[in-house]
Amino acid sequence: MSPHPRTAAGLASLALTAAVLAGCTSTAPDAGGGPGPITVTGTDTACEVSAAQAPAGTITFRVTNAGSKVTEFYLYGTGDRIMGEVENIGPGLSRDLIVEVPDGGPYTTACKPGMSGEGIRAPFTVTGSVARSTDGDARLAEATAGYSRYVASQVGELVPKTQEFADAVTAGDVEQAKALYPVARTYWERIEPVAESFGDIDPKIDGREDDERDPGVPFTGYHRLEKDLWVTGLQPDSPAIADRLVADIGDLADRTTTVELTPVQLANGAKELLDEVATGKITGEEDRYSHTDLWDFQANVEGSQAAVAALRPVIDAKDPALGPVLDERFDALDTLLQGYRAGDGYVLYTELTPDDVRKMTAAVDALSEPVSKVAGTVTA
Amino acid sequence: MSPWQVSRRRLFGLAGAGAALAGAGAATGYGLSAAAGPGTGVIAFRGERQAGIVTPAQDRMHFVALDLTGTDRGAVGDLLRRWTLAAERMTAGLETADGDAVPANRYVAPADTGEALGLSAASLTLTFGVGPALFDKLGITDRRPAPLAELPRFQGDRLDPARSGGDLCIQACADDPQVAVHAVRNLVREGFGVTEVRWSQLGFGRTASTSTAQATPRNLFGFKDGTNNLKAEEPELLDEHVWVGAEGPDWLRGGTYLVARRIRMHIETWDRSNLDEQQQIIGRDKGEGAPLTGTGEFDPADLSATGPDGPVIADDSHVRLASAQENGGVRLLRRGYNFVDGSDGRGHLDAGLFFVAFVRDPQSRFVPMQRTLARSDALSEYLEHTGSAVFAVPPGLADGDDHWGRALLA
């Protein structure tokens, strides 16, 4: 949660006025032009894609999980811009990824068994291009529409994951709830600036115990349950707090269907996510009871990268030197974070040494400076 | 501010109005030293020597030591070029780039942080140096001169690694603390991704005179400090004691070495010492600053004079042990500052002297003196060295596009 919710409230009104941009990508070609679905068969060690290229337009991947781990599938553009993704495909299940790719060029497919790491990657070529306007406004509109797809994909996971977490709390299954807490928060932390744009929701979902509240407003949300699970033990009202969290997340999900951030808000969101890392995660402040801060850290960085990636065509058009710097700094931070992996997650904040924290600070500073240039670049 | 001094606010206003003055410098960032001169508050950035060494010591300092975060020589060279552009502009009293504190596009994060708008150049000098570890990191180990090595441990040292060493340093001195802090802050920001701050130190009052035109200031023990300091008006002594000569590598010849020591002073116990004890420890009288064998501050100390209880200037007095006579004729150019970094959490002020000295060879000239002081100086009882660093300070920049580190990294 931002320490300055006033600015978040200000963003909300901007966000709603920008919704008109959303319609601009509806001119994309229809799926009928394509040659039928490309099949993807993922196992725990392989990712077989039935075709390595496709014509520009709408491309459909039918992803089947033939492995034993939950998997996900991505199509990336330059700079790991997420063109589309489908997450949480359980063993034996199939899901479709339908993605609009108007520009020909090199892309990358990736299966992520276990839903972590770089994934099993392969090059994928898109040929030709579909007719569309190439003026700057269209690029910006595509950027915001692309980010909206990202938000939708994250909300699509946030809702069921939070439900599972709440169910575990209600069932009194402390170990299961503890395991699910950082997983559910991952989806929240990736899109937190969007949630913060609704000034009234963020304090309910992500408020801290010591935040100032109006009289009679209780401490609710993830961190209240975090305290119950790790410090005080489940309380008589813990199930009610869990229900309330599910309802607030549902409220958020409903509202995000109408939100469309402006390019400036997208760029600022990318920066704010890194600010969150600098002030909340590197300090161990955010998850002060569970010490799962590095999960949130990674999610904030991923969310920032997604917002920057959505703007990437605009960035490349206006300042070709900035994109490679962003790639390099995101990679460096990711490489650093991967060194703190433990099992499916991360080491606890309390296991970090002062030198670890210093390295993280330097990597976040190094990334945050070029990210802070994105808003000015896309509006130049 | 004298009417001749150039105010950033005024420049900013002119730039906003489309006037050419601020823009002329911004086009290249070079050639701004022409604005320097007596009474302008601007110290020339370029010249035979770097500014901030024999420049009359300004009132305030912000010193920063940085580490490289990578090993890419090209990235470091690029940063040093950008630093030089920004540094030259700031010493001329300008923003880091033209109009950057309040950019026309309101969605741009201002490149200049803005807190120096409306302030004069305030005699800002920015002095650049490189530390011993930089050479291995950049794969130029063979270019490291032998004297550029961390100092040995001295008796009683309690060095904090977080206040010691560093791959690069920037010494910012100015007559306005905000101008010095602004300069360091903006250069640190420019460095993210290539450098990170290792430590930094604020100094609020100069403890040395580097010109005969300056009165000798006092340190936090209340004594005049650096009476016998080398001065800008003594070029032959500077050549002998400060500037690196033919013994040094090309990139350093005409430059010098900077020795920094953060010296915590236990002022609370010192203050309970009677005047006689204080004067015996220092070897000077407190009021005038005269050696105990004389009556005027600049009277030479007679180290051979004896009284009824032995030497008038005690064997373990600071003046004796730090004197050129006792150190094989060695002299330093001292340019230190008093500091008070808040309190220590145990009810005492975290106060002391940020000792900075420029010397031709730290190993052969500073180390023996400091070894003697650490072992024998009566003053040591009141001192605790908590930080230490050595940097090589290249000579000044030529006009044109010469920049920090160019000769070293070429």
Coordinates of C-alpha atoms in Angstrom, one line a residue, chain A residues 35-342:
Chain A
P35 CA -4.8 -21.8 -39.7
G36 CA -6.4 -23.2 -36.6
P37 CA -5.0 -23.7 -33.1
I38 CA -1.3 -24.4 -32.6
T39 CA -1.1 -27.1 -30.0
V40 CA 1.3 -26.9 -27.1
T41 CA 2.1 -29.9 -25.0
G42 CA 3.9 -29.1 -21.8
T43 CA 5.5 -31.6 -19.5
D44 CA 7.7 -31.1 -16.5
T45 CA 10.8 -30.9 -18.7
A46 CA 9.6 -30.1 -22.2
C47 CA 7.4 -27.7 -24.1
E48 CA 6.4 -29.0 -27.6
V49 CA 4.8 -26.3 -29.8
S50 CA 3.3 -27.7 -33.0
A51 CA 4.4 -24.8 -35.2
A52 CA 7.3 -22.4 -34.9
Q53 CA 5.7 -19.7 -36.9
A54 CA 2.3 -18.2 -37.7
P55 CA 0.9 -15.3 -39.8
A56 CA 0.3 -12.0 -38.0
G57 CA -3.2 -11.6 -36.6
T58 CA -5.0 -13.5 -34.0
I59 CA -3.1 -16.6 -33.0
T60 CA -4.6 -19.4 -30.8
F61 CA -2.5 -21.8 -28.8
R62 CA -4.2 -24.8 -27.3
V63 CA -2.1 -25.6 -24.2
T64 CA -2.2 -29.1 -22.7
N65 CA -0.4 -29.9 -19.5
A66 CA 0.9 -33.5 -19.8
G67 CA 3.2 -33.1 -16.8
S68 CA 2.8 -33.4 -13.0
K69 CA 3.2 -29.8 -12.1
V70 CA 0.8 -26.9 -12.5
T71 CA 2.1 -24.9 -15.6
E72 CA 1.6 -21.8 -17.5
F73 CA 2.3 -20.7 -21.1
Y74 CA 3.5 -17.3 -22.4
L75 CA 4.1 -15.6 -25.7
Y76 CA 6.7 -12.9 -25.3
G77 CA 7.7 -10.1 -27.6
T78 CA 10.9 -7.9 -27.5
G79 CA 12.0 -7.2 -23.9
D80 CA 9.8 -10.0 -22.6
R81 CA 6.8 -8.0 -23.4
I82 CA 3.9 -10.3 -22.6
M83 CA 1.8 -10.6 -25.7
G84 CA -0.4 -13.1 -23.9
E85 CA -0.3 -15.7 -21.1
V86 CA -2.4 -18.4 -19.6
E87 CA -1.7 -19.5 -16.1
N88 CA -2.6 -22.2 -13.6
I89 CA -3.1 -25.1 -16.0
G90 CA -3.3 -28.2 -13.8
P91 CA -2.0 -31.6 -14.8
G92 CA -4.2 -33.2 -17.5
L93 CA -6.0 -29.9 -18.3
S94 CA -6.1 -27.9 -21.5
R95 CA -6.6 -24.2 -22.0
D96 CA -6.6 -21.8 -24.9
L97 CA -4.5 -18.7 -25.3
I98 CA -5.9 -16.4 -27.9
V99 CA -3.5 -13.6 -28.6
E100 CA -3.4 -10.7 -31.1
V101 CA -0.1 -10.2 -32.8
P102 CA -0.3 -7.4 -35.4
D103 CA 3.4 -7.1 -36.1
G104 CA 5.7 -9.8 -37.7
G105 CA 9.0 -10.5 -36.2
P106 CA 10.7 -12.7 -33.6
Y107 CA 8.8 -13.8 -30.5
T108 CA 9.3 -16.4 -27.8
T109 CA 7.1 -19.1 -26.4
A110 CA 7.6 -20.4 -22.9
C111 CA 6.1 -23.1 -20.7
K112 CA 6.7 -22.7 -17.0
P113 CA 6.1 -26.0 -15.2
G114 CA 5.9 -25.1 -11.5
M115 CA 5.0 -21.6 -12.6
S116 CA 8.4 -20.1 -11.8
G117 CA 11.6 -19.1 -13.5
E118 CA 12.4 -18.3 -17.1
G119 CA 10.5 -21.3 -18.4
I120 CA 11.2 -23.6 -21.3
R121 CA 11.6 -21.2 -24.1
A122 CA 11.7 -21.5 -27.9
P123 CA 11.8 -18.9 -30.7
F124 CA 8.5 -18.2 -32.5
T125 CA 8.3 -16.2 -35.7
V126 CA 5.3 -14.2 -36.8
T127 CA 5.2 -13.5 -40.5
G128 CA 3.8 -10.5 -42.3
S129 CA 1.7 -7.9 -40.6
V130 CA -1.9 -6.9 -40.4
A131 CA -3.1 -3.6 -41.6
R132 CA -3.5 -1.0 -38.9
S133 CA -2.8 2.6 -38.2
T134 CA 0.8 3.2 -37.2
D135 CA 0.5 6.7 -35.7
G136 CA 1.6 7.3 -32.2
D137 CA -1.9 7.4 -30.7
A138 CA -2.6 4.0 -32.0
R139 CA 0.6 2.7 -30.4
L140 CA -0.4 4.3 -27.1
A141 CA -3.9 2.8 -27.3
E142 CA -2.4 -0.6 -28.0
A143 CA -0.1 -0.2 -25.0
T144 CA -2.9 0.6 -22.6
A145 CA -5.1 -2.2 -24.1
G146 CA -2.2 -4.6 -23.8
Y147 CA -1.8 -3.7 -20.1
S148 CA -5.5 -4.1 -19.6
R149 CA -5.1 -7.7 -20.8
Y150 CA -2.3 -8.2 -18.3
V151 CA -4.5 -6.8 -15.5
A152 CA -7.3 -9.1 -16.5
S153 CA -5.0 -12.1 -16.5
Q154 CA -3.7 -11.3 -13.1
V155 CA -7.2 -10.6 -11.6
G156 CA -8.3 -13.9 -13.2
E157 CA -5.8 -15.6 -10.9
L158 CA -6.0 -13.3 -7.9
V159 CA -9.7 -14.1 -7.3
P160 CA -9.4 -17.9 -7.1
K161 CA -6.1 -17.9 -5.3
T162 CA -7.5 -15.5 -2.6
Q163 CA -10.5 -17.8 -2.3
E164 CA -8.3 -20.8 -1.7
F165 CA -6.4 -18.8 0.9
A166 CA -9.6 -17.7 2.6
D167 CA -11.0 -21.2 2.5
A168 CA -7.9 -22.5 4.3
V169 CA -8.3 -19.8 6.9
T170 CA -11.9 -20.6 7.4
A171 CA -11.1 -24.4 7.6
G172 CA -8.5 -23.6 10.3
D173 CA -5.8 -25.1 8.2
V174 CA -3.0 -22.9 9.3
E175 CA -0.2 -24.6 7.4
Q176 CA -2.1 -24.5 4.1
A177 CA -3.1 -20.9 4.7
K178 CA 0.5 -20.0 5.3
A179 CA 1.6 -21.7 2.1
L180 CA -1.1 -19.9 0.1
Y181 CA -0.6 -16.4 1.6
P182 CA 2.4 -15.4 -0.5
V183 CA 1.0 -17.1 -3.6
A184 CA -2.3 -15.1 -3.5
R185 CA -0.4 -11.9 -2.8
T186 CA 1.8 -12.4 -5.9
Y187 CA -1.1 -11.6 -8.2
W188 CA -2.1 -8.6 -6.0
E189 CA 1.4 -7.2 -5.9
R190 CA 1.8 -7.4 -9.6
I191 CA -1.1 -5.0 -10.2
E192 CA -1.1 -3.0 -7.0
P193 CA -1.0 0.5 -8.7
V194 CA -4.3 -0.4 -10.4
A195 CA -5.8 -1.4 -7.0
E196 CA -4.4 1.8 -5.5
S197 CA -6.1 3.8 -8.2
F198 CA -9.3 2.9 -6.3
G199 CA -8.4 4.8 -3.2
D200 CA -10.9 3.1 -1.0
I201 CA -10.1 -0.5 -1.7
D202 CA -6.4 -0.7 -1.0
P203 CA -6.6 0.1 2.7
K204 CA -9.1 -2.6 3.2
I205 CA -7.1 -5.2 1.4
D206 CA -3.5 -4.3 2.1
G207 CA -3.6 -2.0 5.1
R208 CA -1.1 -2.3 8.0
E209 CA -2.0 -2.7 11.6
D210 CA -0.5 0.7 12.5
D211 CA -2.2 2.7 9.7
E212 CA -4.3 5.5 10.8
R213 CA -8.0 4.7 10.3
D214 CA -11.2 6.5 10.9
P215 CA -12.9 5.6 14.2
G216 CA -14.7 2.2 14.0
V217 CA -12.9 1.1 10.8
P218 CA -11.2 -2.3 11.7
F219 CA -7.9 -3.7 10.6
T220 CA -8.7 -6.1 7.7
G221 CA -7.2 -7.7 4.7
Y222 CA -4.2 -9.8 4.0
H223 CA -2.0 -8.4 6.7
R224 CA -4.6 -8.9 9.4
L225 CA -4.8 -12.6 8.4
E226 CA -1.0 -12.7 8.2
K227 CA -0.8 -11.6 11.8
D228 CA -3.3 -14.2 12.8
L229 CA -1.5 -17.0 11.1
W230 CA 2.0 -16.2 12.1
V231 CA 1.7 -14.3 15.5
T232 CA -1.5 -14.5 17.4
G233 CA -3.1 -17.7 16.1
L234 CA -6.5 -17.7 14.3
Q235 CA -9.1 -15.6 16.0
P236 CA -12.8 -16.1 16.3
D237 CA -13.4 -13.5 13.6
S238 CA -10.6 -14.7 11.3
P239 CA -13.1 -16.5 9.0
A240 CA -15.2 -13.3 8.8
I241 CA -12.1 -11.3 7.9
A242 CA -11.3 -13.9 5.2
D243 CA -14.8 -13.6 3.8
R244 CA -14.4 -9.9 3.8
L245 CA -11.1 -10.1 1.9
V246 CA -12.7 -12.3 -0.7
A247 CA -15.5 -9.8 -1.1
D248 CA -13.1 -6.9 -1.4
I249 CA -11.0 -8.7 -4.0
G250 CA -14.3 -9.4 -5.9
D251 CA -15.1 -5.7 -5.7
L252 CA -11.7 -5.0 -7.1
A253 CA -12.1 -7.5 -9.9
D254 CA -15.4 -6.0 -10.9
R255 CA -14.0 -2.5 -11.0
T256 CA -10.9 -3.4 -13.0
T257 CA -13.1 -4.5 -15.9
T258 CA -13.8 -0.8 -16.6
V259 CA -10.4 0.7 -15.8
E260 CA -8.1 1.7 -18.5
L261 CA -4.9 3.4 -17.4
T262 CA -3.4 6.2 -19.5
P263 CA 0.2 5.7 -20.8
V264 CA 1.4 8.1 -18.1
Q265 CA -0.3 6.1 -15.4
L266 CA 1.1 2.9 -16.8
A267 CA 4.6 4.4 -16.7
N268 CA 4.1 5.8 -13.2
G269 CA 2.7 2.5 -12.1
A270 CA 5.9 0.8 -13.3
K271 CA 7.9 3.3 -11.2
E272 CA 5.6 3.0 -8.2
L273 CA 6.0 -0.7 -8.1
L274 CA 9.7 -0.3 -7.8
D275 CA 9.2 2.4 -5.1
E276 CA 7.1 -0.2 -3.3
V277 CA 10.0 -2.5 -3.4
A278 CA 12.4 0.1 -2.2
T279 CA 10.3 1.2 0.8
G280 CA 8.3 -1.9 1.7
K281 CA 10.1 -5.0 0.6
I282 CA 13.8 -4.2 0.9
T283 CA 13.0 -3.0 4.4
G284 CA 11.0 -6.1 5.4
E285 CA 8.1 -3.7 6.3
E286 CA 5.4 -5.2 4.1
D287 CA 5.3 -8.8 5.4
R288 CA 6.5 -8.1 8.9
Y289 CA 4.9 -11.2 10.4
S290 CA 5.5 -13.8 7.7
H291 CA 8.8 -12.4 6.3
T292 CA 7.7 -13.5 2.8
D293 CA 8.7 -10.1 1.4
L294 CA 10.8 -11.5 -1.4
W295 CA 7.7 -13.0 -3.0
D296 CA 6.1 -9.6 -3.1
F297 CA 9.4 -8.1 -4.3
Q298 CA 9.5 -10.4 -7.3
A299 CA 5.8 -9.8 -8.0
N300 CA 6.3 -6.0 -7.9
V301 CA 9.2 -6.2 -10.3
E302 CA 7.2 -8.5 -12.6
G303 CA 4.3 -6.0 -12.6
S304 CA 6.7 -3.2 -13.3
Q305 CA 8.2 -5.1 -16.2
A306 CA 4.8 -5.9 -17.6
A307 CA 3.8 -2.2 -17.6
V308 CA 7.0 -1.2 -19.2
A309 CA 6.7 -4.0 -21.7
A310 CA 3.2 -2.8 -22.7
L311 CA 4.7 0.6 -23.5
R312 CA 7.7 -0.9 -25.2
P313 CA 6.8 -0.1 -28.9
V314 CA 6.2 3.5 -27.9
I315 CA 9.5 3.7 -26.0
D316 CA 11.4 2.1 -28.9
A317 CA 9.8 4.6 -31.3
K318 CA 10.8 7.7 -29.2
D319 CA 14.1 6.7 -27.5
P320 CA 15.7 3.6 -29.0
A321 CA 18.5 3.8 -26.4
L322 CA 16.2 3.4 -23.4
G323 CA 14.7 -0.1 -24.1
P324 CA 18.0 -2.0 -24.0
V325 CA 19.0 -0.3 -20.7
L326 CA 15.6 -1.3 -19.2
D327 CA 16.2 -4.9 -20.5
E328 CA 19.6 -5.1 -19.0
R329 CA 18.6 -3.7 -15.6
F330 CA 15.4 -5.9 -15.3
D331 CA 17.6 -8.9 -16.2
A332 CA 20.2 -7.9 -13.6
L333 CA 17.6 -7.6 -10.8
D334 CA 15.9 -10.8 -11.9
T335 CA 19.2 -12.7 -11.8
L336 CA 20.0 -11.3 -8.3
L337 CA 16.5 -12.4 -7.0
Q338 CA 16.8 -15.9 -8.5
G339 CA 19.8 -16.3 -6.2
Y340 CA 17.4 -16.2 -3.2
R341 CA 15.0 -18.9 -4.4
A342 CA 14.1 -21.6 -2.0

